[in-house]
PDB file of C-alpha atoms in Angstrom:
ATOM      1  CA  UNK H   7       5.644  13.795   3.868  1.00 68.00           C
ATOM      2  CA  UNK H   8       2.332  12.013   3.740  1.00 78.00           C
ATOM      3  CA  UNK H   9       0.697  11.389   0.353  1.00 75.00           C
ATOM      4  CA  UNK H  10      -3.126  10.503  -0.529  1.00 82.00           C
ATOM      5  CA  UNK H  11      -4.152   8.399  -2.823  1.00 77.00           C
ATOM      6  CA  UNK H  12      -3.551   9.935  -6.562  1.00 77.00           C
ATOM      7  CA  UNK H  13      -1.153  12.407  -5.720  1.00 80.00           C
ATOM      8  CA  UNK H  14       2.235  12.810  -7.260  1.00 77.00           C
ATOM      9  CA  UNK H  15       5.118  11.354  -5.399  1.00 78.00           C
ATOM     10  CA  UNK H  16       8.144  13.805  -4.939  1.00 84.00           C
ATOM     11  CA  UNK H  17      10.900  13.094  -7.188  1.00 86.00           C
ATOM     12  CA  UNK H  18      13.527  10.560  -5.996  1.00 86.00           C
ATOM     13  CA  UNK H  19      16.464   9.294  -7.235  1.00 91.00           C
ATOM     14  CA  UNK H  20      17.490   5.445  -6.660  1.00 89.00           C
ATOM     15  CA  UNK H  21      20.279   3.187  -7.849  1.00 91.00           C
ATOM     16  CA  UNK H  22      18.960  -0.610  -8.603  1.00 93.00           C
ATOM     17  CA  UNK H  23      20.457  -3.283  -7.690  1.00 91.00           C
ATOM     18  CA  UNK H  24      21.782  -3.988 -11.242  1.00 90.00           C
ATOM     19  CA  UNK H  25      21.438  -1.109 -14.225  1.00 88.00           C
ATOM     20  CA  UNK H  26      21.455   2.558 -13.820  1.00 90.00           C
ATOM     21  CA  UNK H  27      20.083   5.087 -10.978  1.00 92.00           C
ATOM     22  CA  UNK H  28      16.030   5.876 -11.798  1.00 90.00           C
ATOM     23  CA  UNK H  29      15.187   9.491 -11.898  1.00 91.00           C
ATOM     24  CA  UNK H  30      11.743   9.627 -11.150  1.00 86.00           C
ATOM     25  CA  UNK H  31      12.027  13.507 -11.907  1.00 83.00           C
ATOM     26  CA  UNK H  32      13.391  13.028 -15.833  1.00 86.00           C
ATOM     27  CA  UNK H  33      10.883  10.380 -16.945  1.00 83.00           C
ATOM     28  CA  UNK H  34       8.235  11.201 -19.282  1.00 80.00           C
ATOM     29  CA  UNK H  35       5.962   7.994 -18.053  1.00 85.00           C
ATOM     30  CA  UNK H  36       4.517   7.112 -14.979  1.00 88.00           C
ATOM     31  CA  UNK H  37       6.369   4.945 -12.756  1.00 88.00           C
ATOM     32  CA  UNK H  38       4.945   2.365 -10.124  1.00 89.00           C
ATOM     33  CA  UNK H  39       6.976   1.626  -6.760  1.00 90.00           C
ATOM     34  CA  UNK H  40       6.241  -0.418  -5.042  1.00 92.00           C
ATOM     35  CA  UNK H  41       7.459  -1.373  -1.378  1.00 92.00           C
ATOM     36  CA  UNK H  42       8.054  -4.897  -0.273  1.00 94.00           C
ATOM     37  CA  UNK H  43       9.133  -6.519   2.632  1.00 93.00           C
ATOM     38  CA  UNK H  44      12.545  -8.479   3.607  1.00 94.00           C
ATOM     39  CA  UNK H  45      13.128 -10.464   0.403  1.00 92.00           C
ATOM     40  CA  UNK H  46      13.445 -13.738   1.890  1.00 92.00           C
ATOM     41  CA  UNK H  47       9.725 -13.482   3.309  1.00 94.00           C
ATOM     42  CA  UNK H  48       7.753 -15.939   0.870  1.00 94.00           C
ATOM     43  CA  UNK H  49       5.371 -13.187   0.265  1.00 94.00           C
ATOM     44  CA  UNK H  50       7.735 -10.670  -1.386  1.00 93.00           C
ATOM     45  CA  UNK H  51       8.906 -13.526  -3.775  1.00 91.00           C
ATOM     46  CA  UNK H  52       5.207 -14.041  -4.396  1.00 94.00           C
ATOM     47  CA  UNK H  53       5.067 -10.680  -5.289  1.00 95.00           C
ATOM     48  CA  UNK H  54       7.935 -10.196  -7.088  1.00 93.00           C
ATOM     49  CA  UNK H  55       6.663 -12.838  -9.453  1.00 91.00           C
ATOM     50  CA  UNK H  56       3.858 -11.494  -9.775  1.00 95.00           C
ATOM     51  CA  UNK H  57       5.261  -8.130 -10.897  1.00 95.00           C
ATOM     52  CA  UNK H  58       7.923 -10.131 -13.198  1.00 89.00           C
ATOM     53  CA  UNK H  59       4.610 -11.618 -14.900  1.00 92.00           C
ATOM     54  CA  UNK H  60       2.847  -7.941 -14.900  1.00 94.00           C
ATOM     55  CA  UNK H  61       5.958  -5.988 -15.713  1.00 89.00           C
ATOM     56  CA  UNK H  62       5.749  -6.715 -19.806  1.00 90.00           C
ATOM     57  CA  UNK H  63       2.485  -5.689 -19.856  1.00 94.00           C
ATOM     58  CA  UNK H  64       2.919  -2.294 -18.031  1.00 93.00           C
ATOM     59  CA  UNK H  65       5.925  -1.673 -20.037  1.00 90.00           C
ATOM     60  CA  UNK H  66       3.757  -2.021 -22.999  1.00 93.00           C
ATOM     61  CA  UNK H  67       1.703   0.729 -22.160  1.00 95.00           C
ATOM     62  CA  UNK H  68       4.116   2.816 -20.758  1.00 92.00           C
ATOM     63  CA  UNK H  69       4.109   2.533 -17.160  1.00 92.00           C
ATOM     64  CA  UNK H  70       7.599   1.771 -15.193  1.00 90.00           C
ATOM     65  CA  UNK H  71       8.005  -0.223 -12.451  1.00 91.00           C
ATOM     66  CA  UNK H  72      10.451  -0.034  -9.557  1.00 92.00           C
ATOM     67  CA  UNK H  73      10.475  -2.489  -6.527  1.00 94.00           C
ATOM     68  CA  UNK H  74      11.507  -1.329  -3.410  1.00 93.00           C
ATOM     69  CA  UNK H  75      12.902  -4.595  -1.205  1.00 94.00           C
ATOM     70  CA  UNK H  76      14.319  -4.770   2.518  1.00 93.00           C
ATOM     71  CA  UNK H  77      16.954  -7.227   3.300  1.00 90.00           C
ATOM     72  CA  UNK H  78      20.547  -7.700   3.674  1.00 90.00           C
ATOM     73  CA  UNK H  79      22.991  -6.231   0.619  1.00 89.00           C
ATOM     74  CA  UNK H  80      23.984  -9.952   0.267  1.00 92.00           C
ATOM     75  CA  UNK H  81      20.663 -11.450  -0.139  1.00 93.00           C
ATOM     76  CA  UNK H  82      19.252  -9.277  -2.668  1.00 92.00           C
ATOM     77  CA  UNK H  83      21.944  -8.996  -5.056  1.00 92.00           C
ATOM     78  CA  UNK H  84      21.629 -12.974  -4.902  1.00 93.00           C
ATOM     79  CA  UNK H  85      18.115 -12.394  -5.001  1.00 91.00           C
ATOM     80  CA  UNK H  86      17.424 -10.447  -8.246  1.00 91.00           C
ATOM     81  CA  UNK H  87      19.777 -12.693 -10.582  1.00 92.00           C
ATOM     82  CA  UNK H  88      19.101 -16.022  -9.607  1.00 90.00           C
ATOM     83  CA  UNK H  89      15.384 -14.777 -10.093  1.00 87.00           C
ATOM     84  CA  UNK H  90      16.000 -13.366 -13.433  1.00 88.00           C
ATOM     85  CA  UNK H  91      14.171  -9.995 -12.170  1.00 90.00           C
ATOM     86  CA  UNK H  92      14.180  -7.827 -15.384  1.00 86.00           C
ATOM     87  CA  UNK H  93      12.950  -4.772 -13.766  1.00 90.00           C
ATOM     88  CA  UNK H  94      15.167  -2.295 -11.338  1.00 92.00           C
ATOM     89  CA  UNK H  95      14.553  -3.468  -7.623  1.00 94.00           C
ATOM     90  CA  UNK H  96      16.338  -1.394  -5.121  1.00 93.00           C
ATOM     91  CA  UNK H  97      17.512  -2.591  -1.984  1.00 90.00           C
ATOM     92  CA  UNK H  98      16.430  -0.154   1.396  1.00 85.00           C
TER      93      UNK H  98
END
């Protein structure tokens, strides 16, 4: 399915690293995904601390945030604890 800017993704359901499975279909805010590459590339760190910075401010207004990371099963469940990641990140 291709998507264009501003339209609605389909629903999904995803189980986080750590926490409980997202529902994309039973929220009542908006939710931000957002794709990343192999988390041990140097620019998905940078990114993911940029969106650990970010993420108390979107959660302030009411906009959720789900990160979307390649890699081995090993490396990003060492990945999102030893990085204190407070948002679900889901491993693809």
């Amino acid at each position: 399915m291709e998507l264009s800017a501003g339209q609605p993704a389909p629903p999904f359901v995803a189980r986080p690293v750590f926490g409980t499975p997202v529902d994309s279909g039973t929220l009542v805010r908006p939710l931000a995904v957002v794709f990343l590459r192999d988390v041990r590339s140097p620019l998905t760190r940078k990114a993911i601390d940029a969106l650990h910075q970010a993420w108390p401010e979107l959660d302030r207004v009411g906009v959720g945030l789900v990160a979307v990371v390649r890699g081995s099963e090993r490396d990003v469940f060492d990945f999102v604890p030893r990085h204190h990641v407070l948002f679900p990140v889901v491993h693809s």
